[in-house]
PDB file of C-alpha atoms in Angstrom:
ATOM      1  CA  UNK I   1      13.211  22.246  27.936  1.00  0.00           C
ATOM      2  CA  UNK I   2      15.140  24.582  26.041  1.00  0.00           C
ATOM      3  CA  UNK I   3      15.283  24.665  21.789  1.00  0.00           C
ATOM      4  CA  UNK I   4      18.490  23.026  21.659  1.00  0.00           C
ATOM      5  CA  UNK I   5      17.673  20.113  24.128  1.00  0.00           C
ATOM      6  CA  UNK I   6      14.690  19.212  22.389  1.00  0.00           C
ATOM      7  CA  UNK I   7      16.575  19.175  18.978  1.00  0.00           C
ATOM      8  CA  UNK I   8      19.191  16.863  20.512  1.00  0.00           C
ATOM      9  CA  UNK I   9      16.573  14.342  22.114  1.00  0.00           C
ATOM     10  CA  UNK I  10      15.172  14.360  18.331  1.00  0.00           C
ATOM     11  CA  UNK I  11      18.347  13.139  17.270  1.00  0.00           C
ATOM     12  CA  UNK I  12      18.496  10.665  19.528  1.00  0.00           C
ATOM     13  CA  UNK I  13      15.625   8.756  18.083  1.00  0.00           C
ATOM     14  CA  UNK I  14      15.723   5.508  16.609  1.00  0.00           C
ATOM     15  CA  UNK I  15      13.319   4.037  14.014  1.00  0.00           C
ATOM     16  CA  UNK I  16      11.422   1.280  15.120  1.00  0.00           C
ATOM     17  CA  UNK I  17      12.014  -0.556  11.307  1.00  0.00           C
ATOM     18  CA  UNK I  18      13.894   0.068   8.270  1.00  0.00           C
ATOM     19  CA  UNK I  19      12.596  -1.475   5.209  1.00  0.00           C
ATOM     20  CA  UNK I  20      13.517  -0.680   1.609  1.00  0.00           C
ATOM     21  CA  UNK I  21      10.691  -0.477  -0.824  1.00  0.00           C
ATOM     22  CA  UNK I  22       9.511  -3.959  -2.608  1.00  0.00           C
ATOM     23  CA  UNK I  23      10.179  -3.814  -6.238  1.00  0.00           C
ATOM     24  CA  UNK I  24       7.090  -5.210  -7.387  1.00  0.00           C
ATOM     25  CA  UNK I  25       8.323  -5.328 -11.354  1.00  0.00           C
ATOM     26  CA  UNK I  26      10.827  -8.083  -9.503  1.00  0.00           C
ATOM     27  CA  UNK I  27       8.769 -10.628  -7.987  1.00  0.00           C
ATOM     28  CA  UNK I  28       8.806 -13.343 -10.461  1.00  0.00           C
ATOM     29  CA  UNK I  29       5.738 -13.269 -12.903  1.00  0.00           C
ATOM     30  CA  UNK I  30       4.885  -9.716 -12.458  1.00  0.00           C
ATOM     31  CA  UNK I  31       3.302  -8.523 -15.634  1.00  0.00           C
ATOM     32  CA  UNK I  32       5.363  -5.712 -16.639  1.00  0.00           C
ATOM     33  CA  UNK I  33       3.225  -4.922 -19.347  1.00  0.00           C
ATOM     34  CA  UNK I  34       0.081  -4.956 -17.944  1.00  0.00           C
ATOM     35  CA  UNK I  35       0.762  -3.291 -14.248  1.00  0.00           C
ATOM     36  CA  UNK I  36       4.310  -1.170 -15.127  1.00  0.00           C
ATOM     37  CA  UNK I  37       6.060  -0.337 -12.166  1.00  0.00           C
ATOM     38  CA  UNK I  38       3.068   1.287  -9.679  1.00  0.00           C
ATOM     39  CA  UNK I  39       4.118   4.305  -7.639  1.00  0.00           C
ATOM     40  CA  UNK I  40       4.462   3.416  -3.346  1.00  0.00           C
ATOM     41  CA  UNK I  41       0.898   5.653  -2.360  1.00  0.00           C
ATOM     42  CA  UNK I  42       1.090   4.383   1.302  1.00  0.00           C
ATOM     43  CA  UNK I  43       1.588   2.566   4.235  1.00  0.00           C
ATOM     44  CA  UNK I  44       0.601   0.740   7.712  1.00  0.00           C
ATOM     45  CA  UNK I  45       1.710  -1.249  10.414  1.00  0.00           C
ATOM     46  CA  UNK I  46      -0.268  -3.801  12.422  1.00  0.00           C
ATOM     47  CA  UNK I  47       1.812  -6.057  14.322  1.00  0.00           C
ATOM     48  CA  UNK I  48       4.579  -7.912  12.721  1.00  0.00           C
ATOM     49  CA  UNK I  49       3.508  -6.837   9.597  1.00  0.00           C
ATOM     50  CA  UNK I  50       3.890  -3.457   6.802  1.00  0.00           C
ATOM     51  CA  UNK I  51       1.350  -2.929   4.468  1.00  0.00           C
ATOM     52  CA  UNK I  52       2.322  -1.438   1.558  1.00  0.00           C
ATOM     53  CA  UNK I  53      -0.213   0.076  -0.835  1.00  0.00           C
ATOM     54  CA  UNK I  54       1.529   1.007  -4.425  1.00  0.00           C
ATOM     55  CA  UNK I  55      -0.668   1.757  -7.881  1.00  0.00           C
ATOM     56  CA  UNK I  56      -1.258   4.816 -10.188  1.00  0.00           C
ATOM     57  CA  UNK I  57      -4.166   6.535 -11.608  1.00  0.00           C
ATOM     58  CA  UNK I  58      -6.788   5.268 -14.191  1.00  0.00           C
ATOM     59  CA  UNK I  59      -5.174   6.043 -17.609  1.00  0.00           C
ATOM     60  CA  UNK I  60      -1.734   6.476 -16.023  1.00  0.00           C
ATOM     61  CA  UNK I  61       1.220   5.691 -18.789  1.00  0.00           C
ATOM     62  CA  UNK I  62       4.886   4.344 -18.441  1.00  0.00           C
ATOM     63  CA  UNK I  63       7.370   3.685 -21.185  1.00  0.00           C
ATOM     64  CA  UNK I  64       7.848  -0.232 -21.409  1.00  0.00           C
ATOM     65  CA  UNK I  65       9.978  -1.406 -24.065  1.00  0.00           C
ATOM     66  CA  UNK I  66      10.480   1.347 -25.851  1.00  0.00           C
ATOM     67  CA  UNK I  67       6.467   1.726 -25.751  1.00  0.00           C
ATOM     68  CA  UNK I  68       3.862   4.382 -23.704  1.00  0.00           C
ATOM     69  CA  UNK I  69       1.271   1.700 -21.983  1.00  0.00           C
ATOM     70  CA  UNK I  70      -1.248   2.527 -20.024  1.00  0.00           C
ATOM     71  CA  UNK I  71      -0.762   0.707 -16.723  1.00  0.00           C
ATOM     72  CA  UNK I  72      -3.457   0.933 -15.005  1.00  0.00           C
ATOM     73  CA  UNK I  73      -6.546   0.710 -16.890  1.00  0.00           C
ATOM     74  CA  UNK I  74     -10.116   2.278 -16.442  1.00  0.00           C
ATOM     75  CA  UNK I  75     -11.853  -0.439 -14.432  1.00  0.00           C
ATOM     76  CA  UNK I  76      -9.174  -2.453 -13.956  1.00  0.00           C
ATOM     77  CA  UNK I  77      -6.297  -0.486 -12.101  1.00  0.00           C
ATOM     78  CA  UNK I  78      -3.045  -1.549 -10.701  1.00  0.00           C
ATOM     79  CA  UNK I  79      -3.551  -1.023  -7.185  1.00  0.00           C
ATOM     80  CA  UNK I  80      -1.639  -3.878  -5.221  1.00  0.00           C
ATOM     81  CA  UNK I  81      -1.041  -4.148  -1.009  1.00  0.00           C
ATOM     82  CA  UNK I  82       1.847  -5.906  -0.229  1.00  0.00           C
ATOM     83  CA  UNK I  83       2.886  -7.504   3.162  1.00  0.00           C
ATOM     84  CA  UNK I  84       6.387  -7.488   4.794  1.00  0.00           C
ATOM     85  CA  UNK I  85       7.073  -9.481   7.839  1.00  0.00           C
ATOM     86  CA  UNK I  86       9.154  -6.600   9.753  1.00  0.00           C
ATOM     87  CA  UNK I  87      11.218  -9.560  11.572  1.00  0.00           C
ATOM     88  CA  UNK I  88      12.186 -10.893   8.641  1.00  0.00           C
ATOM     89  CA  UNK I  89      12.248  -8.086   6.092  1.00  0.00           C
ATOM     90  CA  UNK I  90      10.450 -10.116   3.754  1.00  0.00           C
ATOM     91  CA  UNK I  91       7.604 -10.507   1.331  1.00  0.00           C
ATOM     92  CA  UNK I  92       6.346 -13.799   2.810  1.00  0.00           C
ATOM     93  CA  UNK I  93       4.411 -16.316   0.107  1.00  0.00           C
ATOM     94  CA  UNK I  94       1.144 -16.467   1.901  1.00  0.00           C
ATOM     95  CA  UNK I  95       0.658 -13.050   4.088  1.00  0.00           C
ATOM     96  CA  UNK I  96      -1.183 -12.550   6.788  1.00  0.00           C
ATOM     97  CA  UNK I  97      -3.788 -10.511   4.061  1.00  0.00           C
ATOM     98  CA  UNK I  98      -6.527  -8.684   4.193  1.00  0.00           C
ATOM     99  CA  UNK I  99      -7.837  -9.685   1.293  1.00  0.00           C
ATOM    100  CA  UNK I 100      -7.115 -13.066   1.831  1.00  0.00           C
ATOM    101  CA  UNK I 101      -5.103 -13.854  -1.357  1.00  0.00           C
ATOM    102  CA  UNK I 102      -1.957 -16.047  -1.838  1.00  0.00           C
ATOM    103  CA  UNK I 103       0.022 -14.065  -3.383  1.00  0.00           C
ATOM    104  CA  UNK I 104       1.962 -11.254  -2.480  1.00  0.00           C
ATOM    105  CA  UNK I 105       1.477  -8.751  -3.671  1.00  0.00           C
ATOM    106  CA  UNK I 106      -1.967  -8.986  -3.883  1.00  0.00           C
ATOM    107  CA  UNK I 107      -3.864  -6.685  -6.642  1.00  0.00           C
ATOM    108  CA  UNK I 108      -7.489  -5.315  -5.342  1.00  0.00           C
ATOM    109  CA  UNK I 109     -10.267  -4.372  -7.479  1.00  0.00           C
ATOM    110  CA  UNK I 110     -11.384  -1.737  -4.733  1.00  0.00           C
ATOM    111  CA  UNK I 111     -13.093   1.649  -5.724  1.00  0.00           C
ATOM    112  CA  UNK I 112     -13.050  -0.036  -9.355  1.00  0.00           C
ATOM    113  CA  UNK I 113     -16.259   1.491 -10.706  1.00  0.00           C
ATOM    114  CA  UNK I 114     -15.091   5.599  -9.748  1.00  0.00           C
ATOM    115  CA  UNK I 115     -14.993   7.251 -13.068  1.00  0.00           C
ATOM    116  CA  UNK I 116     -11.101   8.593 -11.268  1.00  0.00           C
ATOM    117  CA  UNK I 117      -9.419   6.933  -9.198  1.00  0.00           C
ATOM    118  CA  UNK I 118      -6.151   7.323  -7.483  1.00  0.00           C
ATOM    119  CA  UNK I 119      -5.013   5.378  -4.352  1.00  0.00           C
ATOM    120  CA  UNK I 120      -3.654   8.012  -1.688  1.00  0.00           C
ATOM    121  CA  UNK I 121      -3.053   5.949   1.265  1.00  0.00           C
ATOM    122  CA  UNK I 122      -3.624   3.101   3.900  1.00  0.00           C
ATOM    123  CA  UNK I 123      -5.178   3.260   7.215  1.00  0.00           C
ATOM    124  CA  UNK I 124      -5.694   0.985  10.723  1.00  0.00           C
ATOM    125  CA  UNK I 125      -9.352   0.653  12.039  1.00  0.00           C
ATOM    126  CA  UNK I 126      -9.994  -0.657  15.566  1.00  0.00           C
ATOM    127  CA  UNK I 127     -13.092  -0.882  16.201  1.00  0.00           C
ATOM    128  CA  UNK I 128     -12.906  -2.040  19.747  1.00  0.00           C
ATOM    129  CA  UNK I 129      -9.733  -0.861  21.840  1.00  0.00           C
ATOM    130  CA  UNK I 130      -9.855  -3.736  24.081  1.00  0.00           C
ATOM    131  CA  UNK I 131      -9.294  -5.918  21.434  1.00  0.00           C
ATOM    132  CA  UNK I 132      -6.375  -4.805  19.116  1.00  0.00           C
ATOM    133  CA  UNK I 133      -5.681  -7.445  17.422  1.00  0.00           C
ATOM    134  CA  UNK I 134      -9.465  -7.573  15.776  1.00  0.00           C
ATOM    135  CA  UNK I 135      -8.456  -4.646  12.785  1.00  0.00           C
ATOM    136  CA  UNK I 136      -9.378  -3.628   9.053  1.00  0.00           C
ATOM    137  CA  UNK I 137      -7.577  -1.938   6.753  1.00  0.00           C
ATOM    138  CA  UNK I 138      -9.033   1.113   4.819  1.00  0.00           C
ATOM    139  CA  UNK I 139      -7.455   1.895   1.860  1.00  0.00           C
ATOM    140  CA  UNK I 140      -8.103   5.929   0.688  1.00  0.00           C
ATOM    141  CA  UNK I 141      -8.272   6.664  -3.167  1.00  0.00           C
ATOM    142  CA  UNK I 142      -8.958  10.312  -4.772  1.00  0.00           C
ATOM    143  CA  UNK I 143     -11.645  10.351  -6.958  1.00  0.00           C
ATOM    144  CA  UNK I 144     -14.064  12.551  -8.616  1.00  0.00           C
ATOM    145  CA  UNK I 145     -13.093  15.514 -11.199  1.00  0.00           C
ATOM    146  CA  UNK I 146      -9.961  17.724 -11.036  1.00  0.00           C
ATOM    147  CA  UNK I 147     -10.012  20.763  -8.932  1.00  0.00           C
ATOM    148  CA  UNK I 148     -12.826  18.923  -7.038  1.00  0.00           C
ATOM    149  CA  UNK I 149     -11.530  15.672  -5.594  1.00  0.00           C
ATOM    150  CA  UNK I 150     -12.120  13.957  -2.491  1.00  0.00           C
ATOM    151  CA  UNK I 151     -11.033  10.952   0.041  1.00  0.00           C
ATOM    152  CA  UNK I 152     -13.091   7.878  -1.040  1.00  0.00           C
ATOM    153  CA  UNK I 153     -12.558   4.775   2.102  1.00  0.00           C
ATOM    154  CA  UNK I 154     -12.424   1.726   0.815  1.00  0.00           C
ATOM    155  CA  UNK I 155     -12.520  -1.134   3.503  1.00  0.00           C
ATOM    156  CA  UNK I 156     -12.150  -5.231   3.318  1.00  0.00           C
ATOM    157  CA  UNK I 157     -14.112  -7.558   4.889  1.00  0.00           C
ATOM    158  CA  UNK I 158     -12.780 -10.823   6.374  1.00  0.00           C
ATOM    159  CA  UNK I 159      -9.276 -10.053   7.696  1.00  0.00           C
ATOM    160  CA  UNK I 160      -6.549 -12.149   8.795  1.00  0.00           C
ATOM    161  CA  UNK I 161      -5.317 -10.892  12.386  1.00  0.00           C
ATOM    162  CA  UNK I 162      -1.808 -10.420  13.193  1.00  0.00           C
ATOM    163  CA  UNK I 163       0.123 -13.522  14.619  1.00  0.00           C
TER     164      UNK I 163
END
């Protein structure tokens, strides 16, 4: 196939989804002035469902109110996965979580005890091909010093599996 056929069957391409970014700062009760407004760092799909992984780096700062405040605290973080049923669009109440939470979004304590840490990324792990609906997420944060840093895998135990 010539260059300008395969550019034209590119173009022809449609998305499987569309879905606009969750403001987390807008689901009710967010804590603005703990969390700020974390930075999207990734993304999956398993089934039905997105996951969403947003947060910043330890120490990170945002102006809030007219103040810098560090939102996402040594130890602490504000790494959060959020679900979104892709036939509704939606964040629902109770997601289908891997960390089995009831709220969405859902803030994770993972990788809490590197002396950096940044999340990067989300990733699908089946372990067994012929069942695909038996999955874990990984969830990838940088850590160790700069100029030296490296992909730390975080995983969950006890996942939900898609309906």
């Amino acid at each position: 196939m010539g260059a300008d056929l395969q550019r034209a069957a590119l173009r022809r391409r449609r998305p499987l989804a569309s879905v606009r970014e969750p403001s987390l700062p807008a689901v009710p009760g967010w804590p603005l002035t703990t969390y700020g407004s974390p930075f999207l760092q990734g993304y999956a799909v398993v089934g039905q469902y997105l996951y969403m992984l947003h947060g910043n780096s330890y120490g990170s700062v945002q102006k809030i109110n007219g103040q810098d405040t560090v939102i996402s605290a040594p130890g602490v973080g504000n790494t959060f996965i959020t679900s979104v049923n892709l036939t509704t669009g939606s964040l629902d109440p109770a997601p289908p979580s891997p960390f089995k939470e009831t709220v969405n979004p859902a803030h994770t304590a993972a990788a809490y005890s590197l002396d950096y840490r940044e999340p990067e990324g989300l990733g699908v792990l089946v372990p067994d091909p012929a069942q695909p609906g038996v999955f874990s997420i990984g969830m990838g944060f940088a850590s160790g010093d700069a100029g030296a840093r490296v992909a730390t895998v975080y995983g969950k135990a006890g996942l939900v599996q898609p309906s």
